XYZ file of C-alpha atoms in Angstrom:
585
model
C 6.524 24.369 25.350
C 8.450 23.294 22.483
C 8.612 25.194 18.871
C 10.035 24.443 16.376
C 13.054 26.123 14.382
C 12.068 27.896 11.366
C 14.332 26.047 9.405
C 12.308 22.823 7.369
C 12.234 20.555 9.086
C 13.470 17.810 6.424
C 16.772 19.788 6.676
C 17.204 19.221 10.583
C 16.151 15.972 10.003
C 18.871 15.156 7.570
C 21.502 16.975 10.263
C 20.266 14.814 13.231
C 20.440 11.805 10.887
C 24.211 12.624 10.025
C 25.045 13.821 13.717
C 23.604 10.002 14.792
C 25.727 8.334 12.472
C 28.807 9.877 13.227
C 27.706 9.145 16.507
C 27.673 5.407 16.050
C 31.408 5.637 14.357
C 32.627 7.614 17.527
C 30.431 7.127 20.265
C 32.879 9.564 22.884
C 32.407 12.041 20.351
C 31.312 14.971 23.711
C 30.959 17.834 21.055
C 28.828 15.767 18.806
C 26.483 15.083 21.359
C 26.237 18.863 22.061
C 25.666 19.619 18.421
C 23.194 16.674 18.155
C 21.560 17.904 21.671
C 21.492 21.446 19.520
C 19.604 20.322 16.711
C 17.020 18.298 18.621
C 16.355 21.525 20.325
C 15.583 22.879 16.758
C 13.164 20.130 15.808
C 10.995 20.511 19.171
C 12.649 17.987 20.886
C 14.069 19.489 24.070
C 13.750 16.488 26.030
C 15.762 14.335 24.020
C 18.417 17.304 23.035
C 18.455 16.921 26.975
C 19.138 13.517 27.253
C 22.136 14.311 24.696
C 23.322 17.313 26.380
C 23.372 14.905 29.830
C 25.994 12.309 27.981
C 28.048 14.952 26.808
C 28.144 15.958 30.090
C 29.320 12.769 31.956
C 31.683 12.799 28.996
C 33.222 15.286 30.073
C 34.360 13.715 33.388
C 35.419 10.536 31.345
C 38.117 12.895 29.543
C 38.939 14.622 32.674
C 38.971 11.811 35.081
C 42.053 9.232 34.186
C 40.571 6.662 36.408
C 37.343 6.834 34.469
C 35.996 3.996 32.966
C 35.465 5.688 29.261
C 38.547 7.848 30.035
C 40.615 6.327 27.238
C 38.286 6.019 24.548
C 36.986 10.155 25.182
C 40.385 10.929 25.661
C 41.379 9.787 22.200
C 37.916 11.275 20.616
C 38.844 14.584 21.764
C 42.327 14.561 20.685
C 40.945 13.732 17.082
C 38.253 16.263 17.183
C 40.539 18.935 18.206
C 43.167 17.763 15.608
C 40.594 17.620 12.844
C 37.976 20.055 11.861
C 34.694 18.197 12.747
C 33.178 16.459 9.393
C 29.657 17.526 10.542
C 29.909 21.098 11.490
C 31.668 23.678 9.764
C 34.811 24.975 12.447
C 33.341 23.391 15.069
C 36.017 24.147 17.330
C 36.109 28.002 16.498
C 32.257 28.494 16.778
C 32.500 26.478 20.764
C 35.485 29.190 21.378
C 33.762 32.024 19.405
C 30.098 31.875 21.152
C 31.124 29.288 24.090
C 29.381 30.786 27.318
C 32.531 32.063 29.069
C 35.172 34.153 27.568
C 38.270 32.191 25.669
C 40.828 34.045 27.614
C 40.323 32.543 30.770
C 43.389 30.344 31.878
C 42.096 28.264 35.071
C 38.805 27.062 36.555
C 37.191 28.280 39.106
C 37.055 26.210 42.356
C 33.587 26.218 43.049
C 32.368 23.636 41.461
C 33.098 20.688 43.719
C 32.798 18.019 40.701
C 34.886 19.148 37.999
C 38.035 16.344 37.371
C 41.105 17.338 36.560
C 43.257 16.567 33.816
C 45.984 14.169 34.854
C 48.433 15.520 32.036
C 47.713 18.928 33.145
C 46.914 20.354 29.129
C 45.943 23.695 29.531
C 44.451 23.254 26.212
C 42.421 20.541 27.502
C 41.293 21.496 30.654
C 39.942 24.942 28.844
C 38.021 22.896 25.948
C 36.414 20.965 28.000
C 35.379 23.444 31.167
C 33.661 25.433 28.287
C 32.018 21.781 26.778
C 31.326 21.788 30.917
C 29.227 25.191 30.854
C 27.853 24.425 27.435
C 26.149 21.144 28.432
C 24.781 23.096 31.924
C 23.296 25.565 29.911
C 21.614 23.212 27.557
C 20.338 21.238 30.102
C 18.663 24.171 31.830
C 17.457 25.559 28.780
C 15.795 22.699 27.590
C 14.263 21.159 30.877
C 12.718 24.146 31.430
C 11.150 23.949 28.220
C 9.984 20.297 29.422
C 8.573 21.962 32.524
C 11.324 20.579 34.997
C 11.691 23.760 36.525
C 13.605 22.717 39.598
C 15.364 20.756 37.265
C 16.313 23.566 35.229
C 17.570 25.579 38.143
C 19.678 23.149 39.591
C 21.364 23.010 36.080
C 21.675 26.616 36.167
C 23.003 26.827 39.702
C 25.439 24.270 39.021
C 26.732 26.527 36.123
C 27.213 29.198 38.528
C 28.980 27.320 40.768
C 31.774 26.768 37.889
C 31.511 30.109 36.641
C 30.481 32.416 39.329
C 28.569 36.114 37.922
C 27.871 34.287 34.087
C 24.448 36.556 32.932
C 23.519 33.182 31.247
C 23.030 31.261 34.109
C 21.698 34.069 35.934
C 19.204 34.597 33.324
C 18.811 30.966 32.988
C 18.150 30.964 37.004
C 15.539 33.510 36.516
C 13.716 32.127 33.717
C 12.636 28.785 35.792
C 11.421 31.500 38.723
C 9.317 33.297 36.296
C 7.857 30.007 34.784
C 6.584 29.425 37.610
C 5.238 31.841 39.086
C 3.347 33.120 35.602
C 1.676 29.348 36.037
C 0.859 30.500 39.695
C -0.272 33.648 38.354
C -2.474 31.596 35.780
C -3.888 29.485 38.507
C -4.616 32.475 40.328
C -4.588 35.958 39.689
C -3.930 37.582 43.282
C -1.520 34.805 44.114
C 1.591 37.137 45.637
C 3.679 34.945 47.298
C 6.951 35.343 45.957
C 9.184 34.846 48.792
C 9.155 30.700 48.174
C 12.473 28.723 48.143
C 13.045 27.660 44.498
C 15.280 24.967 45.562
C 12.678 23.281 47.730
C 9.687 24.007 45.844
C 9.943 24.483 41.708
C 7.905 21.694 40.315
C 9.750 19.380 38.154
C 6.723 17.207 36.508
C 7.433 18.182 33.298
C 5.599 16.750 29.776
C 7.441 15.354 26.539
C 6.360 14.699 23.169
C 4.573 11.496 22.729
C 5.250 10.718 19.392
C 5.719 8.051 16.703
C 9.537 9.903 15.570
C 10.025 10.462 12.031
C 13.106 8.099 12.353
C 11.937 5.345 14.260
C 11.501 2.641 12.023
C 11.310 -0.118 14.213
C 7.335 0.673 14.630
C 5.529 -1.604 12.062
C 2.503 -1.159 10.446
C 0.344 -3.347 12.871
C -2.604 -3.255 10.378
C -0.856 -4.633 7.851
C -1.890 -8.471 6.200
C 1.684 -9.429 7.114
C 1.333 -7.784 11.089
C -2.230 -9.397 11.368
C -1.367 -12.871 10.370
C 1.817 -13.020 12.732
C -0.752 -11.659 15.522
C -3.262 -14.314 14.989
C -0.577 -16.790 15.145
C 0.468 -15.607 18.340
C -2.828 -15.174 19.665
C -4.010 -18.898 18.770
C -1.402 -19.957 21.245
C -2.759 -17.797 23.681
C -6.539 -17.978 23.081
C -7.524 -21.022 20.628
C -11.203 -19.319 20.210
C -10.294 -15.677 19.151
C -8.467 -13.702 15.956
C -7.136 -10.510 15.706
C -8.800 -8.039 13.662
C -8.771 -4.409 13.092
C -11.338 -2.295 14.384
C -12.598 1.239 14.101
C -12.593 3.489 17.520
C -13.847 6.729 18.611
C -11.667 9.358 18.930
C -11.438 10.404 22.554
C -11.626 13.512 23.728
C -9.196 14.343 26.015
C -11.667 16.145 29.049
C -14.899 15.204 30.712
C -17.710 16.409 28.677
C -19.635 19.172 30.222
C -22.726 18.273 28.741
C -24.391 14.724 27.577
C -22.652 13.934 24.082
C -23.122 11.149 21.994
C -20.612 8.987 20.544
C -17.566 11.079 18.409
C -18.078 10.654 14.295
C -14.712 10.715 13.996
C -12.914 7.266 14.170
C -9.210 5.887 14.314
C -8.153 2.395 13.770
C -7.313 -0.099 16.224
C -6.829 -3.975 16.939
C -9.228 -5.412 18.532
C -10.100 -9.470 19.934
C -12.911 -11.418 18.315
C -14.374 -14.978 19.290
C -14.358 -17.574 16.023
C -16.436 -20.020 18.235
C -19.123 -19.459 20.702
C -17.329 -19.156 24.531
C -19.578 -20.321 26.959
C -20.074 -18.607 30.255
C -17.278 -19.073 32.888
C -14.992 -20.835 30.156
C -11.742 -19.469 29.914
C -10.775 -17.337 26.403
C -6.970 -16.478 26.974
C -4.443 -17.348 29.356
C -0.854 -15.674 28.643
C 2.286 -15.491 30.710
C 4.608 -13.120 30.051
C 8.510 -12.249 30.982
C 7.692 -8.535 31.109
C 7.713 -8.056 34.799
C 8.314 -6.005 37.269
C 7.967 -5.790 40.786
C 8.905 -2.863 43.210
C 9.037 -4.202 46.791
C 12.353 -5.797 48.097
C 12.483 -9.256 48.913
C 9.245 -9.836 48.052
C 8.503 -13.797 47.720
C 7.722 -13.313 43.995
C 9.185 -15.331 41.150
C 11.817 -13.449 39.519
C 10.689 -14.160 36.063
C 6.469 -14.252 35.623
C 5.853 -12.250 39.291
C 3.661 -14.260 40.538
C 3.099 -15.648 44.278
C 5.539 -18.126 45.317
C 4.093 -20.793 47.562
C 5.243 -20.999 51.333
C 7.887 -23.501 52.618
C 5.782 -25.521 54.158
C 3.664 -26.473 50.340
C 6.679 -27.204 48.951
C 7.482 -31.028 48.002
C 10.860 -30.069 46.654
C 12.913 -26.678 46.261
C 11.956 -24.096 44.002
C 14.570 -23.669 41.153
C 16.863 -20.378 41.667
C 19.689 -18.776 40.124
C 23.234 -20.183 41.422
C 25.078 -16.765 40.979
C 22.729 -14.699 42.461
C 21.087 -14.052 45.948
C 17.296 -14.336 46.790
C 16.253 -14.823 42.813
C 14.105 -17.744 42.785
C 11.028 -19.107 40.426
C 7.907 -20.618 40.690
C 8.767 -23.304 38.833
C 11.041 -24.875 35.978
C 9.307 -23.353 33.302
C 9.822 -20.044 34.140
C 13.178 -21.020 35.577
C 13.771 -22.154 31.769
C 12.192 -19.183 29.720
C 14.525 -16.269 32.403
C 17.857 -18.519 31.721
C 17.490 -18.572 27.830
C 15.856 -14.888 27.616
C 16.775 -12.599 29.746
C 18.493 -13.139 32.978
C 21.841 -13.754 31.549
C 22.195 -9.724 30.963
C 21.624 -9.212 35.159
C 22.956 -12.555 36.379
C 25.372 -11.930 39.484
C 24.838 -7.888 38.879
C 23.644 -7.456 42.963
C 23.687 -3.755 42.331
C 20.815 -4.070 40.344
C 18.761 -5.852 43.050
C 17.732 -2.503 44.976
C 17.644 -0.184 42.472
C 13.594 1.407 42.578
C 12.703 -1.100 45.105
C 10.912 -0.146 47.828
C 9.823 3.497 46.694
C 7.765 6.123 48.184
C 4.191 6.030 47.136
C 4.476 8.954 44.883
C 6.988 6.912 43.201
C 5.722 3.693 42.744
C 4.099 3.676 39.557
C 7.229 5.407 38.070
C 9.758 2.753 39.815
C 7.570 0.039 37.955
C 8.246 1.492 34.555
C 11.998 1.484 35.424
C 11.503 -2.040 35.794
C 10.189 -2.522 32.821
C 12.402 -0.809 31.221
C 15.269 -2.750 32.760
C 13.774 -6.233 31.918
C 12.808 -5.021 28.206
C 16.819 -4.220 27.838
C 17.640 -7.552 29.699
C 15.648 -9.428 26.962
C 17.302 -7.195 24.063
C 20.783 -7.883 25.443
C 20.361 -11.641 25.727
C 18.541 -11.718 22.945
C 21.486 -9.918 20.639
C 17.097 -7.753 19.411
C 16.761 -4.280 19.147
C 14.662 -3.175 22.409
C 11.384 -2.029 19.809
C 12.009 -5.663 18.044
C 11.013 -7.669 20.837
C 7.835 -10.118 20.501
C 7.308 -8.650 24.090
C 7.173 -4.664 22.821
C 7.264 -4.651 19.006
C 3.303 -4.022 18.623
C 2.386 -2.689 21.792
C -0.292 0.414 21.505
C 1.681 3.400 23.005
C -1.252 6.414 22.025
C 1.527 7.859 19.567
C 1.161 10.786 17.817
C 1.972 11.261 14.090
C 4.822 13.704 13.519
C 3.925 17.209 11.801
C 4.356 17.508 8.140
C 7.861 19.675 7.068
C 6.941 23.128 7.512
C 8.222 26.525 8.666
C 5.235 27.422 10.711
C 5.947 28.242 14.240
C 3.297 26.353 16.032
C 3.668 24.525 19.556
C 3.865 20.882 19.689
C 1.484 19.152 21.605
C 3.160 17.462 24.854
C 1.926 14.597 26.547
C 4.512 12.097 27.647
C 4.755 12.439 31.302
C 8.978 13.761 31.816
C 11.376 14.214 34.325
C 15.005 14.682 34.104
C 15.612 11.969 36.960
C 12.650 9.624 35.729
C 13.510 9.550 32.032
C 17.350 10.234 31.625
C 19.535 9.882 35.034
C 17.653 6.778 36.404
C 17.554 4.689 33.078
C 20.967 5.653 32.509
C 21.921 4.775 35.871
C 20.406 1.628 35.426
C 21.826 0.765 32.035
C 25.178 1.463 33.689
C 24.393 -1.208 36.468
C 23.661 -3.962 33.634
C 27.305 -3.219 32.037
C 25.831 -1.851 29.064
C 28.325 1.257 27.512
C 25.594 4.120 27.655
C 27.461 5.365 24.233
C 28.339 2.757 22.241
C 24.914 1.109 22.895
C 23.546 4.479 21.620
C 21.598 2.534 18.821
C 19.474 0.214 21.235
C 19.734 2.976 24.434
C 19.206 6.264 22.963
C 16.731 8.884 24.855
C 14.110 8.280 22.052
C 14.191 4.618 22.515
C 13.838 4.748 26.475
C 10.750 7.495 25.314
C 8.758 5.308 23.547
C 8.717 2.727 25.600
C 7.639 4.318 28.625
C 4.860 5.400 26.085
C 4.096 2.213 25.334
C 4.187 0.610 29.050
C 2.081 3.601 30.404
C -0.321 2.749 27.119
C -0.734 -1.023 27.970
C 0.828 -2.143 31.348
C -1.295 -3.964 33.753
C -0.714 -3.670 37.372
C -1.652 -5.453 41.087
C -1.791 -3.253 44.133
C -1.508 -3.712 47.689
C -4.603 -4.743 48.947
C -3.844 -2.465 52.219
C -2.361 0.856 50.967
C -3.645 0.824 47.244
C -0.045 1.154 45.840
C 0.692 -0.518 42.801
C 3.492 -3.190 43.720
C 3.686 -5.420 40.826
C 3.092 -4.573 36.992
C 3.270 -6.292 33.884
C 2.903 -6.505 29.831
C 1.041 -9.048 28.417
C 1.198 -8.183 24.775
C -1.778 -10.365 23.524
C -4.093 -9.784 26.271
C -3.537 -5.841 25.886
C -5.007 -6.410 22.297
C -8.482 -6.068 23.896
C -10.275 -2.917 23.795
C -12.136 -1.755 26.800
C -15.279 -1.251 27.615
C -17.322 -0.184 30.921
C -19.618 -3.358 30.110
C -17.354 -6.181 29.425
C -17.857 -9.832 28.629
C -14.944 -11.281 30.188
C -12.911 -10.718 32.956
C -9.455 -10.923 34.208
C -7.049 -12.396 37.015
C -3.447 -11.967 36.640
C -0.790 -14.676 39.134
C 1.513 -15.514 36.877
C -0.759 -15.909 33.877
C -3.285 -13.579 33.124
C -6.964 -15.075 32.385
C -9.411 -13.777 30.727
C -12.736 -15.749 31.596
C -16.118 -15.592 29.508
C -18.591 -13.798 32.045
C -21.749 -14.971 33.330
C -24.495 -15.011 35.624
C -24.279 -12.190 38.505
C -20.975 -11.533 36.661
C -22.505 -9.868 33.464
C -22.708 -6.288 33.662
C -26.454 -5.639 33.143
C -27.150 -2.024 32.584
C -29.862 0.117 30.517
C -33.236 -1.314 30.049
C -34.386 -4.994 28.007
C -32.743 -4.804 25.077
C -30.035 -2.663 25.423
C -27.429 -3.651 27.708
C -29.120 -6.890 29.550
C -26.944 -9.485 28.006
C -26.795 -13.451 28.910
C -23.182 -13.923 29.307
C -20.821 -15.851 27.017
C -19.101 -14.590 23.785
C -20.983 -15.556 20.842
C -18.918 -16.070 17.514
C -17.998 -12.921 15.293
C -18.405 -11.044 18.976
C -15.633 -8.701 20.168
C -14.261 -9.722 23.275
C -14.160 -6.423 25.809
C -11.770 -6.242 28.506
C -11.906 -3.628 31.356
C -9.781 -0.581 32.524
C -11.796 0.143 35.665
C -13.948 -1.089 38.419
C -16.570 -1.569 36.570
C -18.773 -1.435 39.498
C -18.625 2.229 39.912
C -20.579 5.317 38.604
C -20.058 6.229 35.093
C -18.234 9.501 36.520
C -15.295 7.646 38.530
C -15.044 4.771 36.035
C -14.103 7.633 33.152
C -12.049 8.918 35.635
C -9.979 5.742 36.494
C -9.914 4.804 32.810
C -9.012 8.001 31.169
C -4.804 6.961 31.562
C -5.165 4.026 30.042
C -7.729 5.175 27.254
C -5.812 8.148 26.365
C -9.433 9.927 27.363
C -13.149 10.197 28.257
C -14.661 6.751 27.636
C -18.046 6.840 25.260
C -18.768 3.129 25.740
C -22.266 2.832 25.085
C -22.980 1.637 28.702
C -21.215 5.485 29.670
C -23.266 7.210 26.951
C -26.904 5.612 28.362
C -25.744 6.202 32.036
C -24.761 9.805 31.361
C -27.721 10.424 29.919
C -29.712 8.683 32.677
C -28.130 11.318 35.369
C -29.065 14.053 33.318
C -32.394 13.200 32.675
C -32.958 12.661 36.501
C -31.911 16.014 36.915
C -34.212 17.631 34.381
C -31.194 19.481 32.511
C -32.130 16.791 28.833
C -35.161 16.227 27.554
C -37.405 13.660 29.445
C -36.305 14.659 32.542
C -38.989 14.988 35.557
């Protein structure tokens, strides 16, 4: 787990700001990406000094590799960085030859490692700078994925450092370390566990965790309780659902495990938005219907439209052709609307980019819910790129809930930081990278809108909000979305509306054998509707299941153990049946 360096933090904060800009000046800059990758370490970050570690890597190969894409550009960097004392970090280039990971003296590379470029001008000089920048940014890597928990991660980074530099203790040690992560975690598990003749290379877990945070430099994140952020929200909403307003709201805070016994509802609160009727809704009368561009689908060649996801209507309905793209195959909408709103806002970035068109389709059910945040991802920098908006700017993302939490005050104090964000090194930095590069987007000079903190919080966000369909036959989810005003609703285990998403996503007012009746007269026997000043509730779950499984199913979404007061009675029911509250038989 992360801790933090003992410096204050305001200090590393005021580094990392400096490294960034420079950053943006020289976006090649391999050695400030290591030094930036080094001081995110510092502040507890070790999955984004990670992601920076990983682009100084590949930019190594750019100044190696003359038929390289970046080549020029790194090429030119490095020259000036080697010519010049770095502005940012005192002898920069004496401390990498002074504490580099393999000794200074050693005049060629070793051939093991399959992958290293060469230089074509043959610079000694070069090719020595930059197999050390080479060993630096495998260390790194190990060292801080292990930190995330991405222990086979971790060892492949190490192994692959052995490969260039066979016998280096670091690597070894580095090696090691992963092993003995896991099996102390083993140990944990279970004490007379004594299996340790396992293949790390086959079976080193590499779910790791990441900060889920609101980052002390992210100022893109408005204040959504704000007059200003509540009036543009009821605007929006208005279009969306005439009858409703948004408002803020106070919450309970969640805890984040079952409760062992019968509770009642936390005291302490947090603020929230929430969606209230300004009318009476009748039952079965519809209270919001939203479409949204935020799509994603995983399967390949699915007959979906490209831009909203939903259905497209056989052949044989059809009383004229269904609008599609000219420069692209098998991208097609359900109608001229959406045909419109994917021309003008997004689909400009991907047009005629067929390498994009497999990439996390078709997954493996372990890795479907992950593919669909990819996809998300990719159509949330589709609508920033042909938008000319910052990715956390959108309409579509800007004030989307993603269960952040605050940064910790400067201090010295050598606590843990909590981690929370679900993190892989292939899920959150070599896929999104992978598929920036399909979309022609410069993975460094786009650092401002593409950077490993950006890509962070808005997983956060989609995992926080995102709505998704499954396949009525395996259970898999296939096709997910974000609808930013209907995630505005807060859930509850009793709600008075509910939803159908093809296309557009409805909420309708509930009623008759619809209404979830639970508790005795009184308490949670309701007539259906929304009366005026009401909240409107969505739901997370089935709400036809036991009070156990529906906290279950909800906890992702909720960020924890729902205390609806539907949950609270039912608990309390169950325990009184079995005689363990008072009133029990």
């Amino acid at each position: 787990m992360a801790v933090p360096d003992p410096q204050p933090q305001h200090i590393l904060l005021q580094k990392r700001h400096r490294l960034t800009q420079h950053l943006f000046e020289r976006p090649y800059s391999c050695i400030t990406y290591v030094l930036r990758a080094i001081h995110h370490e510092k502040l507890g970050y070790p999955d984004l000094a990670a992601g920076d570690a990983y682009r100084a890597l590949l930019l190594t190969d750019e100044i190696s590799d003359d038929s390289s894409e970046y080549h020029e550009q790194a090429l030119e960097t490095y020259h000036e960085d080697v010519a010049h004392e770095h502005p940012l970090e005192t002898s920069w280039l004496g401390t990498l030859r002074d504490n580099s990971i393999q000794n200074v003296n050693r005049e060629s590379c070793n051939d093991g490692e399959a992958d290293v470029p060469s230089n074509e001008e043959g610079d000694p000089g070069i090719d020595h700078i930059v197999r050390q920048l080479r060993l630096r940014c495998f260390a790194c890597l190990s060292d801080y994925l292990c930190q995330c928990g991405c222990l086979k991660s971790a060892y492949d980074f190490a192994e692959r450092g052995l490969r260039l530099d066979p016998g280096n203790s670091i690597f070894l040690n580095l090696r090691r370390k992963a092993i003995q992560t896991y099996n102390k975690m083993l140990l944990e598990k279970d004490t007379g566990w004594m299996q340790w003749d396992y293949d790390p290379r086959e079976e080193l877990p590499n779910q790791g965790r990441a900060r889920r945070e609101l980052y002390p430099w992210n100022h893109h994140e408005p204040d959504r309780f704000s007059g200003e952020s509540l009036t543009f929200l009821d605007q929006e909403m208005k279009k969306v659902a005439p009858k409703c307003e948004v408002r803020a709201v106070s919450l309970p805070v969640l805890e984040t495990s079952p409760f062992s016994n019968p509770s009642p509802k936390p005291s302490a609160t947090i603020q929230q938005l929430g969606v209230f009727a300004t009318e009476d809704i009748a039952p079965y009368e519809i209270v919001l219907q939203e479409r949204s561009l935020l799509t994603a689908n995983n399967r390949l060649h699915d007959p979906l439209c490209d831009a909203c996801s939903a259905p497209l209507p056989p052949i044989s309905a059809l009383e004229s052709p269904l609008p599609t793209c000219p420069d692209c195959d098998d991208i097609i909408f359900c109608s001229e609307t959406c045909y419109s709103l994917a021309t003008s806002l997004y689909h400009p970035a991907v047009c005629g980019k067929a390498d994009l068109e497999t990439i996390a389709k078709d997954p493996f059910p372990l890795a479907a819910t992950n593919a669909l945040y990819l996809l998300l991802l990719g159509r949330t920098f589709a609508l920033s790129e042909t938008q000319n908006i910052h990715p956390l700017d959108l309409t579509e993302t800007k004030y989307l809930w993603g269960d952040f939490s605050l940064p910790p005050p400067p201090t010295t104090t050598k606590q843990p930081y909590a981690q929370q964000l679900p993190f892989t090194f292939d899920d959150n930095i070599l896929a999104p990278l992978h598929l920036l590069t399909k979309m022609d987007i410069d993975i460094f000079a786009s650092l401002a809108t593409t950077d490993t903190w950006i890509i962070s919080t808005l997983f956060a966000k989609f995992r926080g909000v995102a709505s998704a369909r499954m396949n009525p036959r395996t259970g898999i989810p296939e096709v997910c979305a974000v609808h930013p005003r209907w995630c505005l609703a807060n859930h509850s285990c009793a709600p008075n509306v509910k939803w159908e998403w093809s296309g557009d996503i409805r909420f309708e007012a509930r009623g008759g054998e619809d209404v979830v009746q639970w508790g005795g007269i009184g308490e949670g026997w309701k007539a259906g509707g929304v009366k005026k000043g009401e909240e409107v509730l969505n739901h997370y779950c089935d709400v036809t299941l036991g009070v156990k499984e529906r906290r279950e199913w909800a906890a992702g979404a909720l960020g924890g153990t729902c205390v609806c007061d539907r949950c609270i009675w039912e608990e309390g029911a169950e325990e009184r049946q079995k005689g363990t509250i008072p009133g029990g038989t």
